Amino acid sequence: MTVRPSFRIAAIAALAAGATILAGCASSGGGGTETAYVARDVESLYTAAKDRLDRGDAKIAAALFDEVERQHPYSPWARRAQLMSAFSYYVRRDYNQAIQSAQRFLSIHPGNQNAPYAYYLIGLCYYEQISDVDRDQKITQQALTALTEVQRRYPNSKYAADARLKIDLVNDHLAGKEMEIGRFYEDTGKWTAAQIRFQNVIEDYQTTSHTPEALYRLTETSLALGIPQEARRYAAVLGANYPGSEWYEKAYELIGEYAPEELARAD
């Protein structure tokens, strides 16, 4: 899954604001000579890093931003370079290093004006690593936690709206995982285990796209467990909330075939 923030370039510009850009200070050489330890003034070192990032060389840029902090740890430029380093690692998809760099920035500068972006960047790093529903969802849970933290801490920031959108997508993904497991249990005749998974969807992820099917599956498993009154209840909830859904039509047919007395009672 690859979702790049639309305001990424703007964020770079904001972080670089206030910097005196010295034209020609960046080295034109490539390879290791660019990042070799050579004492340089902070402005030219930062400019060299920014130039590398602008040219798409995020690997060298990250190393140079790290060098800014190493050579000038007490400079205001070092604070800016820490976050730019995290962003550079994110650009080159070194998500673990990006997370570590952003977390380090927050541990040193928790009240900094760019803290919302650092939290958001951590969320993005987890979000980019979300895997298919048939694989372990630990990263997905971490993405949800990190994005929720952005929304909780900075609800009025420009990052909160995108975080909320991604939270909805993450929840839909997690609901899909529950549905996959529930269908597996259902296919193997483990009706109670299947019901637990489908109930998780309607209780924890009720605003996702998987809720109608979860209600249908609960109707189905309730009939299999010999509790038609519960099946009718789930079908009724499905009909009340998703009257035009194909899942409601299937649930209605199912009740009519296997528990017609419940259907007559509902009528």
mmCIF file of C-alpha atoms in Angstrom:
data_model
loop_
_atom_site.group_PDB
_atom_site.id
_atom_site.type_symbol
_atom_site.label_atom_id
_atom_site.label_comp_id
_atom_site.label_asym_id
_atom_site.label_seq_id
_atom_site.Cartn_x
_atom_site.Cartn_y
_atom_site.Cartn_z
ATOM 1 C CA MET A 1 0.000 0.000 0.000
ATOM 2 C CA THR A 2 1.539 3.342 -1.031
ATOM 3 C CA VAL A 3 -0.157 6.570 -0.083
ATOM 4 C CA ARG A 4 1.910 9.732 -0.230
ATOM 5 C CA PRO A 5 0.678 12.851 1.607
ATOM 6 C CA SER A 6 -0.397 15.513 -0.852
ATOM 7 C CA PHE A 7 1.143 18.248 1.230
ATOM 8 C CA ARG A 8 4.533 16.550 1.551
ATOM 9 C CA ILE A 9 6.354 19.176 -0.516
ATOM 10 C CA ALA A 10 4.675 21.939 1.439
ATOM 11 C CA ALA A 11 5.855 20.315 4.645
ATOM 12 C CA ILE A 12 9.422 20.342 3.387
ATOM 13 C CA ALA A 13 9.146 23.997 2.520
ATOM 14 C CA ALA A 14 7.740 24.803 5.934
ATOM 15 C CA LEU A 15 10.527 22.992 7.700
ATOM 16 C CA ALA A 16 13.120 24.726 5.584
ATOM 17 C CA ALA A 17 11.565 28.164 6.100
ATOM 18 C CA GLY A 18 13.832 30.655 7.727
ATOM 19 C CA ALA A 19 16.956 28.949 6.481
ATOM 20 C CA THR A 20 19.420 31.106 4.575
ATOM 21 C CA ILE A 21 20.054 29.161 1.418
ATOM 22 C CA LEU A 22 23.593 29.691 0.235
ATOM 23 C CA ALA A 23 23.735 29.006 -3.469
ATOM 24 C CA GLY A 24 26.668 26.901 -4.506
ATOM 25 C CA CYS A 25 27.449 25.629 -0.994
ATOM 26 C CA ALA A 26 26.283 22.092 -1.720
ATOM 27 C CA SER A 27 28.952 19.785 -2.996
ATOM 28 C CA SER A 28 28.575 18.754 -6.604
ATOM 29 C CA GLY A 29 30.382 15.499 -5.954
ATOM 30 C CA GLY A 30 28.574 12.205 -5.352
ATOM 31 C CA GLY A 31 29.018 9.034 -3.379
ATOM 32 C CA GLY A 32 30.692 8.761 -0.020
ATOM 33 C CA THR A 33 32.653 12.026 -0.264
ATOM 34 C CA GLU A 34 29.416 13.927 0.294
ATOM 35 C CA THR A 35 28.801 12.348 3.685
ATOM 36 C CA ALA A 36 32.378 11.838 4.836
ATOM 37 C CA TYR A 37 33.143 13.635 8.099
ATOM 38 C CA VAL A 38 34.392 17.052 7.096
ATOM 39 C CA ALA A 39 33.811 19.939 9.465
ATOM 40 C CA ARG A 40 31.531 22.408 7.719
ATOM 41 C CA ASP A 41 29.548 25.405 8.835
ATOM 42 C CA VAL A 42 25.976 24.515 9.719
ATOM 43 C CA GLU A 43 24.279 26.488 6.945
ATOM 44 C CA SER A 44 26.249 24.981 4.086
ATOM 45 C CA LEU A 45 25.890 21.476 5.551
ATOM 46 C CA TYR A 46 22.121 21.854 5.875
ATOM 47 C CA THR A 47 21.926 23.318 2.377
ATOM 48 C CA ALA A 48 23.868 20.374 0.964
ATOM 49 C CA ALA A 49 21.376 17.989 2.599
ATOM 50 C CA LYS A 50 18.375 19.943 1.310
ATOM 51 C CA ASP A 51 19.867 20.030 -2.175
ATOM 52 C CA ARG A 52 20.306 16.265 -2.163
ATOM 53 C CA LEU A 53 16.716 15.769 -1.062
ATOM 54 C CA ASP A 54 15.408 18.112 -3.743
ATOM 55 C CA ARG A 55 17.359 16.114 -6.344
ATOM 56 C CA GLY A 56 15.777 12.861 -5.176
ATOM 57 C CA ASP A 57 18.811 11.429 -3.387
ATOM 58 C CA ALA A 58 17.072 10.740 -0.099
ATOM 59 C CA LYS A 59 19.744 8.332 1.144
ATOM 60 C CA ILE A 60 22.536 10.907 1.027
ATOM 61 C CA ALA A 61 20.160 13.617 2.239
ATOM 62 C CA ALA A 62 19.316 11.623 5.374
ATOM 63 C CA ALA A 63 22.997 11.057 6.121
ATOM 64 C CA LEU A 64 23.756 14.762 5.662
ATOM 65 C CA PHE A 65 20.871 15.861 7.871
ATOM 66 C CA ASP A 66 22.186 13.475 10.522
ATOM 67 C CA GLU A 67 25.603 15.070 10.080
ATOM 68 C CA VAL A 68 24.133 18.497 10.800
ATOM 69 C CA GLU A 69 23.120 17.290 14.245
ATOM 70 C CA ARG A 70 26.406 15.505 14.871
ATOM 71 C CA GLN A 71 28.529 18.511 13.978
ATOM 72 C CA HIS A 72 26.267 21.222 15.391
ATOM 73 C CA PRO A 73 24.141 19.593 18.120
ATOM 74 C CA TYR A 74 23.196 22.862 19.853
ATOM 75 C CA SER A 75 22.302 24.812 16.763
ATOM 76 C CA PRO A 76 18.654 25.592 15.873
ATOM 77 C CA TRP A 77 19.510 23.959 12.548
ATOM 78 C CA ALA A 78 20.036 20.653 14.338
ATOM 79 C CA ARG A 79 16.415 20.582 15.467
ATOM 80 C CA ARG A 80 15.210 21.223 11.925
ATOM 81 C CA ALA A 81 17.643 18.645 10.535
ATOM 82 C CA GLN A 82 16.368 15.932 12.891
ATOM 83 C CA LEU A 83 12.902 16.065 11.406
ATOM 84 C CA MET A 84 14.166 16.452 7.863
ATOM 85 C CA SER A 85 16.287 13.360 8.423
ATOM 86 C CA ALA A 86 13.176 11.428 9.469
ATOM 87 C CA PHE A 87 11.368 12.641 6.363
ATOM 88 C CA SER A 88 14.291 11.653 4.135
ATOM 89 C CA TYR A 89 14.240 8.124 5.533
ATOM 90 C CA TYR A 90 10.499 8.021 4.888
ATOM 91 C CA VAL A 91 11.003 9.084 1.272
ATOM 92 C CA ARG A 92 13.446 6.234 0.684
ATOM 93 C CA ARG A 93 11.025 3.836 2.434
ATOM 94 C CA ASP A 94 13.348 3.102 5.320
ATOM 95 C CA TYR A 95 10.325 3.231 7.598
ATOM 96 C CA ASN A 96 11.916 1.826 10.739
ATOM 97 C CA GLN A 97 14.685 4.423 10.651
ATOM 98 C CA ALA A 98 12.173 7.166 9.875
ATOM 99 C CA ILE A 99 10.091 6.165 12.903
ATOM 100 C CA GLN A 100 13.147 6.089 15.151
ATOM 101 C CA SER A 101 14.256 9.520 13.957
ATOM 102 C CA ALA A 102 10.802 11.042 14.411
ATOM 103 C CA GLN A 103 10.432 9.502 17.867
ATOM 104 C CA ARG A 104 13.842 10.850 18.843
ATOM 105 C CA PHE A 105 12.815 14.319 17.669
ATOM 106 C CA LEU A 106 9.683 14.112 19.831
ATOM 107 C CA SER A 107 11.603 12.884 22.871
ATOM 108 C CA ILE A 108 13.955 15.877 22.660
ATOM 109 C CA HIS A 109 11.462 18.504 21.457
ATOM 110 C CA PRO A 110 7.984 17.381 22.604
ATOM 111 C CA GLY A 111 6.547 20.890 22.486
ATOM 112 C CA ASN A 112 8.048 21.946 19.183
ATOM 113 C CA GLN A 113 5.739 23.505 16.598
ATOM 114 C CA ASN A 114 6.598 20.667 14.208
ATOM 115 C CA ALA A 115 5.627 17.941 16.702
ATOM 116 C CA PRO A 116 2.258 17.360 14.936
ATOM 117 C CA TYR A 117 4.104 16.547 11.729
ATOM 118 C CA ALA A 118 6.468 14.184 13.564
ATOM 119 C CA TYR A 119 3.515 12.250 14.996
ATOM 120 C CA TYR A 120 1.851 12.229 11.570
ATOM 121 C CA LEU A 121 5.038 10.985 9.912
ATOM 122 C CA ILE A 122 5.182 8.068 12.349
ATOM 123 C CA GLY A 123 1.594 7.209 11.454
ATOM 124 C CA LEU A 124 2.394 7.353 7.753
ATOM 125 C CA CYS A 125 5.363 5.041 8.175
ATOM 126 C CA TYR A 126 3.170 2.374 9.762
ATOM 127 C CA TYR A 127 0.352 3.003 7.278
ATOM 128 C CA GLU A 128 2.651 2.457 4.300
ATOM 129 C CA GLN A 129 3.535 -1.000 5.624
ATOM 130 C CA ILE A 130 -0.009 -2.338 5.983
ATOM 131 C CA SER A 131 -0.177 -5.800 4.440
ATOM 132 C CA ASP A 132 -2.968 -7.862 2.922
ATOM 133 C CA VAL A 133 -5.682 -9.127 5.261
ATOM 134 C CA ASP A 134 -4.394 -12.686 4.999
ATOM 135 C CA ARG A 135 -1.207 -11.702 6.845
ATOM 136 C CA ASP A 136 -0.444 -10.624 10.409
ATOM 137 C CA GLN A 137 -1.994 -7.241 11.216
ATOM 138 C CA LYS A 138 0.394 -6.002 13.921
ATOM 139 C CA ILE A 139 1.580 -3.153 11.695
ATOM 140 C CA THR A 140 -2.043 -2.252 10.936
ATOM 141 C CA GLN A 141 -2.758 -1.946 14.658
ATOM 142 C CA GLN A 142 0.340 0.206 15.080
ATOM 143 C CA ALA A 143 -0.835 2.441 12.242
ATOM 144 C CA LEU A 144 -4.215 2.825 13.911
ATOM 145 C CA THR A 145 -2.609 3.721 17.243
ATOM 146 C CA ALA A 146 -0.233 6.262 15.698
ATOM 147 C CA LEU A 147 -2.881 7.943 13.534
ATOM 148 C CA THR A 148 -5.307 8.070 16.445
ATOM 149 C CA GLU A 149 -2.604 9.817 18.451
ATOM 150 C CA VAL A 150 -2.374 12.533 15.784
ATOM 151 C CA GLN A 151 -6.115 13.070 15.952
ATOM 152 C CA ARG A 152 -6.174 13.026 19.758
ATOM 153 C CA ARG A 153 -3.268 15.401 20.296
ATOM 154 C CA TYR A 154 -3.799 17.791 17.403
ATOM 155 C CA PRO A 155 -7.460 17.611 16.312
ATOM 156 C CA ASN A 156 -7.308 21.028 14.646
ATOM 157 C CA SER A 157 -4.019 20.558 12.831
ATOM 158 C CA LYS A 158 -3.772 20.208 9.066
ATOM 159 C CA TYR A 159 -2.678 16.606 9.589
ATOM 160 C CA ALA A 160 -5.750 15.539 11.580
ATOM 161 C CA ALA A 161 -8.125 15.416 8.600
ATOM 162 C CA ASP A 162 -5.864 13.072 6.647
ATOM 163 C CA ALA A 163 -5.283 11.015 9.787
ATOM 164 C CA ARG A 164 -9.057 10.592 10.217
ATOM 165 C CA LEU A 165 -9.397 9.429 6.611
ATOM 166 C CA LYS A 166 -6.632 6.901 7.070
ATOM 167 C CA ILE A 167 -8.134 5.717 10.367
ATOM 168 C CA ASP A 168 -11.346 4.867 8.498
ATOM 169 C CA LEU A 169 -9.348 2.913 5.926
ATOM 170 C CA VAL A 170 -7.360 1.118 8.629
ATOM 171 C CA ASN A 171 -10.546 0.160 10.483
ATOM 172 C CA ASP A 172 -12.007 -1.203 7.255
ATOM 173 C CA HIS A 173 -8.849 -3.239 6.790
ATOM 174 C CA LEU A 174 -9.012 -4.654 10.325
ATOM 175 C CA ALA A 175 -12.700 -5.470 9.870
ATOM 176 C CA GLY A 176 -11.780 -7.312 6.696
ATOM 177 C CA LYS A 177 -9.333 -9.431 8.670
ATOM 178 C CA GLU A 178 -12.049 -10.329 11.193
ATOM 179 C CA MET A 179 -14.371 -11.277 8.349
ATOM 180 C CA GLU A 180 -11.745 -13.480 6.745
ATOM 181 C CA ILE A 181 -11.176 -15.389 9.987
ATOM 182 C CA GLY A 182 -14.917 -15.624 10.633
ATOM 183 C CA ARG A 183 -15.593 -17.059 7.173
ATOM 184 C CA PHE A 184 -12.826 -19.610 7.707
ATOM 185 C CA TYR A 185 -14.390 -20.767 10.969
ATOM 186 C CA GLU A 186 -17.784 -20.877 9.312
ATOM 187 C CA ASP A 187 -16.470 -22.986 6.427
ATOM 188 C CA THR A 188 -15.033 -25.473 8.926
ATOM 189 C CA GLY A 189 -18.239 -25.676 10.975
ATOM 190 C CA LYS A 190 -16.936 -23.759 13.989
ATOM 191 C CA TRP A 191 -20.083 -21.691 14.313
ATOM 192 C CA THR A 192 -19.482 -20.149 17.730
ATOM 193 C CA ALA A 193 -15.931 -19.086 16.854
ATOM 194 C CA ALA A 194 -17.243 -17.606 13.615
ATOM 195 C CA GLN A 195 -19.933 -15.671 15.473
ATOM 196 C CA ILE A 196 -17.364 -14.089 17.775
ATOM 197 C CA ARG A 197 -15.474 -12.708 14.777
ATOM 198 C CA PHE A 198 -18.603 -11.385 13.073
ATOM 199 C CA GLN A 199 -19.766 -9.802 16.316
ATOM 200 C CA ASN A 200 -16.385 -8.088 16.610
ATOM 201 C CA VAL A 201 -17.094 -6.416 13.283
ATOM 202 C CA ILE A 202 -20.510 -5.045 14.220
ATOM 203 C CA GLU A 203 -19.315 -3.948 17.665
ATOM 204 C CA ASP A 204 -15.846 -2.558 16.921
ATOM 205 C CA TYR A 205 -16.045 -1.671 13.223
ATOM 206 C CA GLN A 206 -19.717 -0.936 12.690
ATOM 207 C CA THR A 207 -19.102 2.039 10.379
ATOM 208 C CA THR A 208 -17.058 -0.008 7.903
ATOM 209 C CA SER A 209 -18.162 -1.541 4.622
ATOM 210 C CA HIS A 210 -18.093 -5.049 6.155
ATOM 211 C CA THR A 211 -21.009 -4.550 8.577
ATOM 212 C CA PRO A 212 -23.835 -5.703 6.245
ATOM 213 C CA GLU A 213 -22.087 -8.972 5.473
ATOM 214 C CA ALA A 214 -21.235 -9.469 9.151
ATOM 215 C CA LEU A 215 -24.930 -9.185 10.041
ATOM 216 C CA TYR A 216 -25.811 -11.664 7.306
ATOM 217 C CA ARG A 217 -23.154 -14.105 8.551
ATOM 218 C CA LEU A 218 -24.544 -13.774 12.070
ATOM 219 C CA THR A 219 -27.963 -14.645 10.688
ATOM 220 C CA GLU A 220 -26.434 -17.641 8.953
ATOM 221 C CA THR A 221 -24.460 -18.916 11.949
ATOM 222 C CA SER A 222 -27.394 -18.393 14.322
ATOM 223 C CA LEU A 223 -29.501 -20.694 12.156
ATOM 224 C CA ALA A 224 -26.655 -23.221 12.116
ATOM 225 C CA LEU A 225 -26.519 -23.090 15.925
ATOM 226 C CA GLY A 226 -30.267 -23.698 16.176
ATOM 227 C CA ILE A 227 -31.270 -20.273 17.494
ATOM 228 C CA PRO A 228 -33.615 -18.942 14.782
ATOM 229 C CA GLN A 229 -34.895 -16.107 16.988
ATOM 230 C CA GLU A 230 -31.368 -14.686 17.056
ATOM 231 C CA ALA A 231 -31.131 -15.137 13.310
ATOM 232 C CA ARG A 232 -34.333 -13.150 12.898
ATOM 233 C CA ARG A 233 -32.971 -10.402 15.168
ATOM 234 C CA TYR A 234 -29.792 -10.012 13.136
ATOM 235 C CA ALA A 235 -31.771 -10.042 9.880
ATOM 236 C CA ALA A 236 -34.054 -7.351 11.275
ATOM 237 C CA VAL A 237 -31.098 -5.140 12.183
ATOM 238 C CA LEU A 238 -29.719 -5.718 8.711
ATOM 239 C CA GLY A 239 -33.027 -4.756 7.111
ATOM 240 C CA ALA A 240 -33.415 -1.646 9.255
ATOM 241 C CA ASN A 241 -29.951 -0.312 8.471
ATOM 242 C CA TYR A 242 -29.271 -1.688 4.991
ATOM 243 C CA PRO A 243 -32.704 -2.280 3.418
ATOM 244 C CA GLY A 244 -31.400 -2.213 -0.139
ATOM 245 C CA SER A 245 -28.403 -4.397 0.508
ATOM 246 C CA GLU A 246 -27.903 -7.700 -1.266
ATOM 247 C CA TRP A 247 -27.030 -9.118 2.147
ATOM 248 C CA TYR A 248 -30.485 -8.264 3.468
ATOM 249 C CA GLU A 249 -32.123 -9.973 0.504
ATOM 250 C CA LYS A 250 -30.036 -13.081 1.142
ATOM 251 C CA ALA A 251 -30.820 -12.992 4.869
ATOM 252 C CA TYR A 252 -34.552 -12.676 4.151
ATOM 253 C CA GLU A 253 -34.406 -15.671 1.818
ATOM 254 C CA LEU A 254 -32.407 -17.640 4.376
ATOM 255 C CA ILE A 255 -34.920 -17.010 7.155
ATOM 256 C CA GLY A 256 -37.763 -17.880 4.800
ATOM 257 C CA GLU A 257 -36.148 -21.196 3.898
ATOM 258 C CA TYR A 258 -34.872 -22.366 7.299
ATOM 259 C CA ALA A 259 -37.035 -20.530 9.826
ATOM 260 C CA PRO A 260 -40.301 -19.552 8.119
ATOM 261 C CA GLU A 261 -42.073 -19.377 11.471
ATOM 262 C CA GLU A 262 -39.696 -16.573 12.506
ATOM 263 C CA LEU A 263 -40.412 -14.745 9.268
ATOM 264 C CA ALA A 264 -44.158 -15.098 9.874
ATOM 265 C CA ARG A 265 -43.676 -13.793 13.409
ATOM 266 C CA ALA A 266 -41.806 -10.775 12.083
ATOM 267 C CA ASP A 267 -44.630 -10.052 9.658
#
